[in-house]
Amino acid sequence: MTGSSDNVTTRRYAAPGRVNLIGEHTDYNDGFVLPTNTGLYTRVTAAARDDRRISAEATVFGETAAFELDDAATMQSSGWIAYVQGVAAMLMQDGARLCGATLRIEGELPLGGGLSSSASLELAVAAALLGIAGEERPAPRIAALCRDAERRYAGVNCGIMDQYSIACGKMGAAMLLDCRSMATTFVAIPDSVALLVIDSGVKHQLPDSGYNDRASECESALRTLNEAGIAADSLRDVSPSEADACRDQLGDVLHRRVRHVITENQRVLDAVDALQRNDPLRLGELVNSSHRSLRDDYEVSCREVDELVTIANSCEGVFGSRMVGAGFGGCVLVVTDPDRLDEVESGIASRYGEFRGERPWTHRVTATHAAGEITDR
Ligand code: ADP
Ligand code: MG
């Protein structure tokens, strides 16, 4: 929608959050993921300026920050503005002729909650900066540029899943993404399944958390496997028996990291099969085993998230639950019977509320489309 006040034309853009059904910490290992988008948004109102300055207000922080477009590639910054600056820098590096802009950024997603508020922010800002400059890029290209922005400017060695899902997702479907070939297959989420997200209330700080440690552990495990004679370009190419044969060289910790990646990739493919066969019980089993693998082998869960998963799984009607996102806190995804959604949601919220001393934020995953300009449709 375009609006106008004081002779300044404003345009509005929005990008949803995403929930990954299964396939955690597999994207940066060239593996498989199965995200879907949900109707919580980062919204950006944008007005073009005559100069080359980007001035951005982040209402969730009550802060305004600014930079010159011509300094975007080189300026040192941190915090939320680094994402905005990074997106501007990457778009310009790709040849986009951006113009100065005043941006107002409003967010509905929990920050650091595993629903990818960061990629949602990046995609909303990218849509706004491109839109007001009259520039266009294919959605997969914008996703890759936003991923690079997060890696280079916010210091998070993330994979492509979040940006790709938010840029290219389809309403009401999960997207099986092969993070090596970038081939996508959309899988309808059957009516027999409802998805609920519950925030543990524990916040992660990605650049400071173990996220980058895990990415480098995977690189180091791959080097060790290569040195042991296993021809693999990424952990995705390693078979369970090869990983077991190299257990001594890898050591216990790296062996478990590799085991998570290998078994999680298989679980994604099995989950697609379960969705296609409309088998929510099987989907729930896979989600539960994903959580155990993330907790025990990848060691990215935490006490509160484990408690939340235990509470969820003890509720009648729940098929399975697991941590979502990078880990070390954040949200839990609950796969449940839609007919019992009300009681499941309130049951988990009240029992976890007793445990934490505060009722948690909950969200029912709703069908939504990919990032873009808001038009009155
Ligand atoms: P997640 O992506 O799981 O929510 P991250 O740690 O990757 O967690 O990203 C959270 C960071 O993204 C925030 O700390 C902030 O810097 C930035 N961010 C996300 N949404 C907004 C927003 N609406 N306004 C300003 N910054 C935001
Ligand atoms: Mg993020």
JSON list of N, CA and C in Angstrom, two decimals, residues 18-71:
[
{"chain": "A", "resi": 18, "resn": "ARG", "atom": "N", "xyz": [9.61, -17.72, 10.40]},
{"chain": "A", "resi": 18, "resn": "ARG", "atom": "CA", "xyz": [9.54, -19.09, 9.91]},
{"chain": "A", "resi": 18, "resn": "ARG", "atom": "C", "xyz": [9.70, -20.06, 11.09]},
{"chain": "A", "resi": 19, "resn": "VAL", "atom": "N", "xyz": [9.07, -21.20, 10.92]},
{"chain": "A", "resi": 19, "resn": "VAL", "atom": "CA", "xyz": [9.19, -22.27, 11.90]},
{"chain": "A", "resi": 19, "resn": "VAL", "atom": "C", "xyz": [9.73, -23.48, 11.16]},
{"chain": "A", "resi": 20, "resn": "ASN", "atom": "N", "xyz": [10.78, -24.04, 11.65]},
{"chain": "A", "resi": 20, "resn": "ASN", "atom": "CA", "xyz": [11.35, -25.20, 10.99]},
{"chain": "A", "resi": 20, "resn": "ASN", "atom": "C", "xyz": [10.75, -26.47, 11.60]},
{"chain": "A", "resi": 21, "resn": "LEU", "atom": "N", "xyz": [10.01, -27.22, 10.80]},
{"chain": "A", "resi": 21, "resn": "LEU", "atom": "CA", "xyz": [9.41, -28.45, 11.33]},
{"chain": "A", "resi": 21, "resn": "LEU", "atom": "C", "xyz": [10.48, -29.41, 11.79]},
{"chain": "A", "resi": 22, "resn": "ILE", "atom": "N", "xyz": [11.50, -29.59, 10.98]},
{"chain": "A", "resi": 22, "resn": "ILE", "atom": "CA", "xyz": [12.59, -30.51, 11.34]},
{"chain": "A", "resi": 22, "resn": "ILE", "atom": "C", "xyz": [13.76, -30.24, 10.39]},
{"chain": "A", "resi": 23, "resn": "GLY", "atom": "N", "xyz": [14.97, -30.59, 10.87]},
{"chain": "A", "resi": 23, "resn": "GLY", "atom": "CA", "xyz": [16.17, -30.32, 10.06]},
{"chain": "A", "resi": 23, "resn": "GLY", "atom": "C", "xyz": [16.91, -29.15, 10.68]},
{"chain": "A", "resi": 24, "resn": "GLU", "atom": "N", "xyz": [17.40, -29.37, 11.91]},
{"chain": "A", "resi": 24, "resn": "GLU", "atom": "CA", "xyz": [18.04, -28.26, 12.65]},
{"chain": "A", "resi": 24, "resn": "GLU", "atom": "C", "xyz": [19.55, -28.41, 12.61]},
{"chain": "A", "resi": 25, "resn": "HIS", "atom": "N", "xyz": [20.24, -27.31, 12.31]},
{"chain": "A", "resi": 25, "resn": "HIS", "atom": "CA", "xyz": [21.70, -27.30, 12.19]},
{"chain": "A", "resi": 25, "resn": "HIS", "atom": "C", "xyz": [22.17, -28.19, 11.04]},
{"chain": "A", "resi": 26, "resn": "THR", "atom": "N", "xyz": [21.31, -28.37, 10.06]},
{"chain": "A", "resi": 26, "resn": "THR", "atom": "CA", "xyz": [21.70, -29.13, 8.88]},
{"chain": "A", "resi": 26, "resn": "THR", "atom": "C", "xyz": [21.99, -28.21, 7.69]},
{"chain": "A", "resi": 27, "resn": "ASP", "atom": "N", "xyz": [21.45, -26.99, 7.72]},
{"chain": "A", "resi": 27, "resn": "ASP", "atom": "CA", "xyz": [21.57, -26.16, 6.50]},
{"chain": "A", "resi": 27, "resn": "ASP", "atom": "C", "xyz": [23.02, -25.80, 6.20]},
{"chain": "A", "resi": 28, "resn": "TYR", "atom": "N", "xyz": [23.80, -25.45, 7.23]},
{"chain": "A", "resi": 28, "resn": "TYR", "atom": "CA", "xyz": [25.20, -25.09, 6.95]},
{"chain": "A", "resi": 28, "resn": "TYR", "atom": "C", "xyz": [26.08, -26.32, 6.75]},
{"chain": "A", "resi": 29, "resn": "ASN", "atom": "N", "xyz": [25.46, -27.50, 6.78]},
{"chain": "A", "resi": 29, "resn": "ASN", "atom": "CA", "xyz": [26.17, -28.73, 6.42]},
{"chain": "A", "resi": 29, "resn": "ASN", "atom": "C", "xyz": [25.64, -29.30, 5.10]},
{"chain": "A", "resi": 30, "resn": "ASP", "atom": "N", "xyz": [25.08, -28.41, 4.28]},
{"chain": "A", "resi": 30, "resn": "ASP", "atom": "CA", "xyz": [24.60, -28.79, 2.94]},
{"chain": "A", "resi": 30, "resn": "ASP", "atom": "C", "xyz": [23.44, -29.79, 2.98]},
{"chain": "A", "resi": 31, "resn": "GLY", "atom": "N", "xyz": [22.73, -29.84, 4.09]},
{"chain": "A", "resi": 31, "resn": "GLY", "atom": "CA", "xyz": [21.72, -30.89, 4.28]},
{"chain": "A", "resi": 31, "resn": "GLY", "atom": "C", "xyz": [20.31, -30.48, 3.90]},
{"chain": "A", "resi": 32, "resn": "PHE", "atom": "N", "xyz": [19.33, -31.14, 4.54]},
{"chain": "A", "resi": 32, "resn": "PHE", "atom": "CA", "xyz": [17.92, -30.92, 4.25]},
{"chain": "A", "resi": 32, "resn": "PHE", "atom": "C", "xyz": [17.25, -30.18, 5.41]},
{"chain": "A", "resi": 33, "resn": "VAL", "atom": "N", "xyz": [16.28, -29.34, 5.09]},
{"chain": "A", "resi": 33, "resn": "VAL", "atom": "CA", "xyz": [15.49, -28.64, 6.11]},
{"chain": "A", "resi": 33, "resn": "VAL", "atom": "C", "xyz": [14.03, -28.63, 5.65]},
{"chain": "A", "resi": 34, "resn": "LEU", "atom": "N", "xyz": [13.12, -28.37, 6.59]},
{"chain": "A", "resi": 34, "resn": "LEU", "atom": "CA", "xyz": [11.69, -28.41, 6.26]},
{"chain": "A", "resi": 34, "resn": "LEU", "atom": "C", "xyz": [10.93, -27.28, 6.97]},
{"chain": "A", "resi": 35, "resn": "PRO", "atom": "N", "xyz": [11.23, -26.04, 6.59]},
{"chain": "A", "resi": 35, "resn": "PRO", "atom": "CA", "xyz": [10.57, -24.91, 7.26]},
{"chain": "A", "resi": 35, "resn": "PRO", "atom": "C", "xyz": [9.21, -24.56, 6.65]},
{"chain": "A", "resi": 36, "resn": "THR", "atom": "N", "xyz": [8.42, -23.85, 7.44]},
{"chain": "A", "resi": 36, "resn": "THR", "atom": "CA", "xyz": [7.20, -23.23, 6.93]},
{"chain": "A", "resi": 36, "resn": "THR", "atom": "C", "xyz": [7.15, -21.82, 7.50]},
{"chain": "A", "resi": 37, "resn": "ASN", "atom": "N", "xyz": [6.49, -20.91, 6.82]},
{"chain": "A", "resi": 37, "resn": "ASN", "atom": "CA", "xyz": [6.40, -19.54, 7.34]},
{"chain": "A", "resi": 37, "resn": "ASN", "atom": "C", "xyz": [5.16, -19.40, 8.21]},
{"chain": "A", "resi": 38, "resn": "THR", "atom": "N", "xyz": [5.18, -18.42, 9.08]},
{"chain": "A", "resi": 38, "resn": "THR", "atom": "CA", "xyz": [4.02, -18.20, 9.94]},
{"chain": "A", "resi": 38, "resn": "THR", "atom": "C", "xyz": [3.67, -16.72, 10.00]},
{"chain": "A", "resi": 39, "resn": "GLY", "atom": "N", "xyz": [2.39, -16.45, 10.25]},
{"chain": "A", "resi": 39, "resn": "GLY", "atom": "CA", "xyz": [1.87, -15.09, 10.15]},
{"chain": "A", "resi": 39, "resn": "GLY", "atom": "C", "xyz": [2.22, -14.15, 11.29]},
{"chain": "A", "resi": 40, "resn": "LEU", "atom": "N", "xyz": [3.48, -14.05, 11.59]},
{"chain": "A", "resi": 40, "resn": "LEU", "atom": "CA", "xyz": [3.99, -12.99, 12.47]},
{"chain": "A", "resi": 40, "resn": "LEU", "atom": "C", "xyz": [5.03, -12.26, 11.64]},
{"chain": "A", "resi": 41, "resn": "TYR", "atom": "N", "xyz": [5.01, -10.94, 11.67]},
{"chain": "A", "resi": 41, "resn": "TYR", "atom": "CA", "xyz": [5.78, -10.21, 10.67]},
{"chain": "A", "resi": 41, "resn": "TYR", "atom": "C", "xyz": [6.76, -9.20, 11.25]},
{"chain": "A", "resi": 42, "resn": "THR", "atom": "N", "xyz": [7.77, -8.93, 10.46]},
{"chain": "A", "resi": 42, "resn": "THR", "atom": "CA", "xyz": [8.54, -7.69, 10.60]},
{"chain": "A", "resi": 42, "resn": "THR", "atom": "C", "xyz": [8.01, -6.78, 9.51]},
{"chain": "A", "resi": 43, "resn": "ARG", "atom": "N", "xyz": [7.57, -5.59, 9.91]},
{"chain": "A", "resi": 43, "resn": "ARG", "atom": "CA", "xyz": [6.99, -4.65, 8.94]},
{"chain": "A", "resi": 43, "resn": "ARG", "atom": "C", "xyz": [7.89, -3.44, 8.82]},
{"chain": "A", "resi": 44, "resn": "VAL", "atom": "N", "xyz": [8.09, -3.01, 7.59]},
{"chain": "A", "resi": 44, "resn": "VAL", "atom": "CA", "xyz": [8.93, -1.83, 7.35]},
{"chain": "A", "resi": 44, "resn": "VAL", "atom": "C", "xyz": [8.13, -0.82, 6.54]},
{"chain": "A", "resi": 45, "resn": "THR", "atom": "N", "xyz": [8.02, 0.39, 7.09]},
{"chain": "A", "resi": 45, "resn": "THR", "atom": "CA", "xyz": [7.45, 1.50, 6.33]},
{"chain": "A", "resi": 45, "resn": "THR", "atom": "C", "xyz": [8.64, 2.30, 5.80]},
{"chain": "A", "resi": 46, "resn": "ALA", "atom": "N", "xyz": [8.63, 2.58, 4.50]},
{"chain": "A", "resi": 46, "resn": "ALA", "atom": "CA", "xyz": [9.80, 3.19, 3.88]},
{"chain": "A", "resi": 46, "resn": "ALA", "atom": "C", "xyz": [9.42, 4.45, 3.10]},
{"chain": "A", "resi": 47, "resn": "ALA", "atom": "N", "xyz": [10.23, 5.47, 3.24]},
{"chain": "A", "resi": 47, "resn": "ALA", "atom": "CA", "xyz": [10.08, 6.70, 2.45]},
{"chain": "A", "resi": 47, "resn": "ALA", "atom": "C", "xyz": [11.43, 7.03, 1.83]},
{"chain": "A", "resi": 48, "resn": "ALA", "atom": "N", "xyz": [11.43, 7.29, 0.52]},
{"chain": "A", "resi": 48, "resn": "ALA", "atom": "CA", "xyz": [12.68, 7.64, -0.15]},
{"chain": "A", "resi": 48, "resn": "ALA", "atom": "C", "xyz": [13.14, 9.02, 0.30]},
{"chain": "A", "resi": 49, "resn": "ARG", "atom": "N", "xyz": [14.45, 9.24, 0.32]},
{"chain": "A", "resi": 49, "resn": "ARG", "atom": "CA", "xyz": [15.03, 10.55, 0.67]},
{"chain": "A", "resi": 49, "resn": "ARG", "atom": "C", "xyz": [15.82, 11.08, -0.53]},
{"chain": "A", "resi": 50, "resn": "ASP", "atom": "N", "xyz": [16.13, 12.37, -0.45]},
{"chain": "A", "resi": 50, "resn": "ASP", "atom": "CA", "xyz": [16.90, 12.97, -1.54]},
{"chain": "A", "resi": 50, "resn": "ASP", "atom": "C", "xyz": [18.39, 12.71, -1.39]},
{"chain": "A", "resi": 51, "resn": "ASP", "atom": "N", "xyz": [18.81, 12.41, -0.15]},
{"chain": "A", "resi": 51, "resn": "ASP", "atom": "CA", "xyz": [20.25, 12.20, 0.07]},
{"chain": "A", "resi": 51, "resn": "ASP", "atom": "C", "xyz": [20.57, 10.70, 0.05]},
{"chain": "A", "resi": 52, "resn": "ARG", "atom": "N", "xyz": [21.75, 10.31, 0.49]},
{"chain": "A", "resi": 52, "resn": "ARG", "atom": "CA", "xyz": [22.16, 8.90, 0.43]},
{"chain": "A", "resi": 52, "resn": "ARG", "atom": "C", "xyz": [22.25, 8.30, 1.83]},
{"chain": "A", "resi": 53, "resn": "ARG", "atom": "N", "xyz": [21.38, 8.80, 2.69]},
{"chain": "A", "resi": 53, "resn": "ARG", "atom": "CA", "xyz": [21.41, 8.35, 4.07]},
{"chain": "A", "resi": 53, "resn": "ARG", "atom": "C", "xyz": [20.29, 7.34, 4.32]},
{"chain": "A", "resi": 54, "resn": "ILE", "atom": "N", "xyz": [20.59, 6.30, 5.12]},
{"chain": "A", "resi": 54, "resn": "ILE", "atom": "CA", "xyz": [19.54, 5.40, 5.60]},
{"chain": "A", "resi": 54, "resn": "ILE", "atom": "C", "xyz": [19.35, 5.71, 7.08]},
{"chain": "A", "resi": 55, "resn": "SER", "atom": "N", "xyz": [18.17, 6.14, 7.41]},
{"chain": "A", "resi": 55, "resn": "SER", "atom": "CA", "xyz": [17.84, 6.41, 8.81]},
{"chain": "A", "resi": 55, "resn": "SER", "atom": "C", "xyz": [16.75, 5.41, 9.19]},
{"chain": "A", "resi": 56, "resn": "ALA", "atom": "N", "xyz": [17.02, 4.61, 10.21]},
{"chain": "A", "resi": 56, "resn": "ALA", "atom": "CA", "xyz": [16.08, 3.54, 10.56]},
{"chain": "A", "resi": 56, "resn": "ALA", "atom": "C", "xyz": [15.69, 3.63, 12.02]},
{"chain": "A", "resi": 57, "resn": "GLU", "atom": "N", "xyz": [14.40, 3.46, 12.24]},
{"chain": "A", "resi": 57, "resn": "GLU", "atom": "CA", "xyz": [13.88, 3.42, 13.61]},
{"chain": "A", "resi": 57, "resn": "GLU", "atom": "C", "xyz": [13.43, 1.99, 13.90]},
{"chain": "A", "resi": 58, "resn": "ALA", "atom": "N", "xyz": [13.91, 1.44, 14.99]},
{"chain": "A", "resi": 58, "resn": "ALA", "atom": "CA", "xyz": [13.45, 0.10, 15.41]},
{"chain": "A", "resi": 58, "resn": "ALA", "atom": "C", "xyz": [12.53, 0.28, 16.60]},
{"chain": "A", "resi": 59, "resn": "THR", "atom": "N", "xyz": [11.24, 0.12, 16.38]},
{"chain": "A", "resi": 59, "resn": "THR", "atom": "CA", "xyz": [10.30, 0.45, 17.45]},
{"chain": "A", "resi": 59, "resn": "THR", "atom": "C", "xyz": [10.44, -0.53, 18.63]},
{"chain": "A", "resi": 60, "resn": "VAL", "atom": "N", "xyz": [10.85, -1.77, 18.36]},
{"chain": "A", "resi": 60, "resn": "VAL", "atom": "CA", "xyz": [10.97, -2.71, 19.49]},
{"chain": "A", "resi": 60, "resn": "VAL", "atom": "C", "xyz": [12.06, -2.28, 20.47]},
{"chain": "A", "resi": 61, "resn": "PHE", "atom": "N", "xyz": [13.04, -1.55, 19.97]},
{"chain": "A", "resi": 61, "resn": "PHE", "atom": "CA", "xyz": [14.10, -1.06, 20.86]},
{"chain": "A", "resi": 61, "resn": "PHE", "atom": "C", "xyz": [13.91, 0.41, 21.22]},
{"chain": "A", "resi": 62, "resn": "GLY", "atom": "N", "xyz": [12.96, 1.09, 20.56]},
{"chain": "A", "resi": 62, "resn": "GLY", "atom": "CA", "xyz": [12.80, 2.52, 20.77]},
{"chain": "A", "resi": 62, "resn": "GLY", "atom": "C", "xyz": [14.05, 3.29, 20.36]},
{"chain": "A", "resi": 63, "resn": "GLU", "atom": "N", "xyz": [14.71, 2.82, 19.30]},
{"chain": "A", "resi": 63, "resn": "GLU", "atom": "CA", "xyz": [15.99, 3.43, 18.89]},
{"chain": "A", "resi": 63, "resn": "GLU", "atom": "C", "xyz": [15.96, 3.82, 17.42]},
{"chain": "A", "resi": 64, "resn": "THR", "atom": "N", "xyz": [16.71, 4.87, 17.10]},
{"chain": "A", "resi": 64, "resn": "THR", "atom": "CA", "xyz": [16.93, 5.24, 15.70]},
{"chain": "A", "resi": 64, "resn": "THR", "atom": "C", "xyz": [18.43, 5.23, 15.45]},
{"chain": "A", "resi": 65, "resn": "ALA", "atom": "N", "xyz": [18.83, 4.72, 14.29]},
{"chain": "A", "resi": 65, "resn": "ALA", "atom": "CA", "xyz": [20.25, 4.71, 13.92]},
{"chain": "A", "resi": 65, "resn": "ALA", "atom": "C", "xyz": [20.33, 5.06, 12.44]},
{"chain": "A", "resi": 66, "resn": "ALA", "atom": "N", "xyz": [21.50, 5.54, 12.01]},
{"chain": "A", "resi": 66, "resn": "ALA", "atom": "CA", "xyz": [21.62, 5.97, 10.63]},
{"chain": "A", "resi": 66, "resn": "ALA", "atom": "C", "xyz": [23.02, 5.67, 10.10]},
{"chain": "A", "resi": 67, "resn": "PHE", "atom": "N", "xyz": [23.10, 5.57, 8.78]},
{"chain": "A", "resi": 67, "resn": "PHE", "atom": "CA", "xyz": [24.41, 5.44, 8.12]},
{"chain": "A", "resi": 67, "resn": "PHE", "atom": "C", "xyz": [24.28, 5.96, 6.70]},
{"chain": "A", "resi": 68, "resn": "GLU", "atom": "N", "xyz": [25.42, 6.27, 6.10]},
{"chain": "A", "resi": 68, "resn": "GLU", "atom": "CA", "xyz": [25.46, 6.69, 4.70]},
{"chain": "A", "resi": 68, "resn": "GLU", "atom": "C", "xyz": [25.57, 5.43, 3.84]},
{"chain": "A", "resi": 69, "resn": "LEU", "atom": "N", "xyz": [24.78, 5.36, 2.77]},
{"chain": "A", "resi": 69, "resn": "LEU", "atom": "CA", "xyz": [24.84, 4.19, 1.90]},
{"chain": "A", "resi": 69, "resn": "LEU", "atom": "C", "xyz": [26.27, 3.93, 1.42]},
{"chain": "A", "resi": 70, "resn": "ASP", "atom": "N", "xyz": [27.01, 5.03, 1.16]},
{"chain": "A", "resi": 70, "resn": "ASP", "atom": "CA", "xyz": [28.35, 4.84, 0.61]},
{"chain": "A", "resi": 70, "resn": "ASP", "atom": "C", "xyz": [29.35, 4.32, 1.64]},
{"chain": "A", "resi": 71, "resn": "ASP", "atom": "N", "xyz": [28.95, 4.33, 2.92]},
{"chain": "A", "resi": 71, "resn": "ASP", "atom": "CA", "xyz": [29.81, 3.75, 3.96]},
{"chain": "A", "resi": 71, "resn": "ASP", "atom": "C", "xyz": [29.35, 2.36, 4.37]}
]
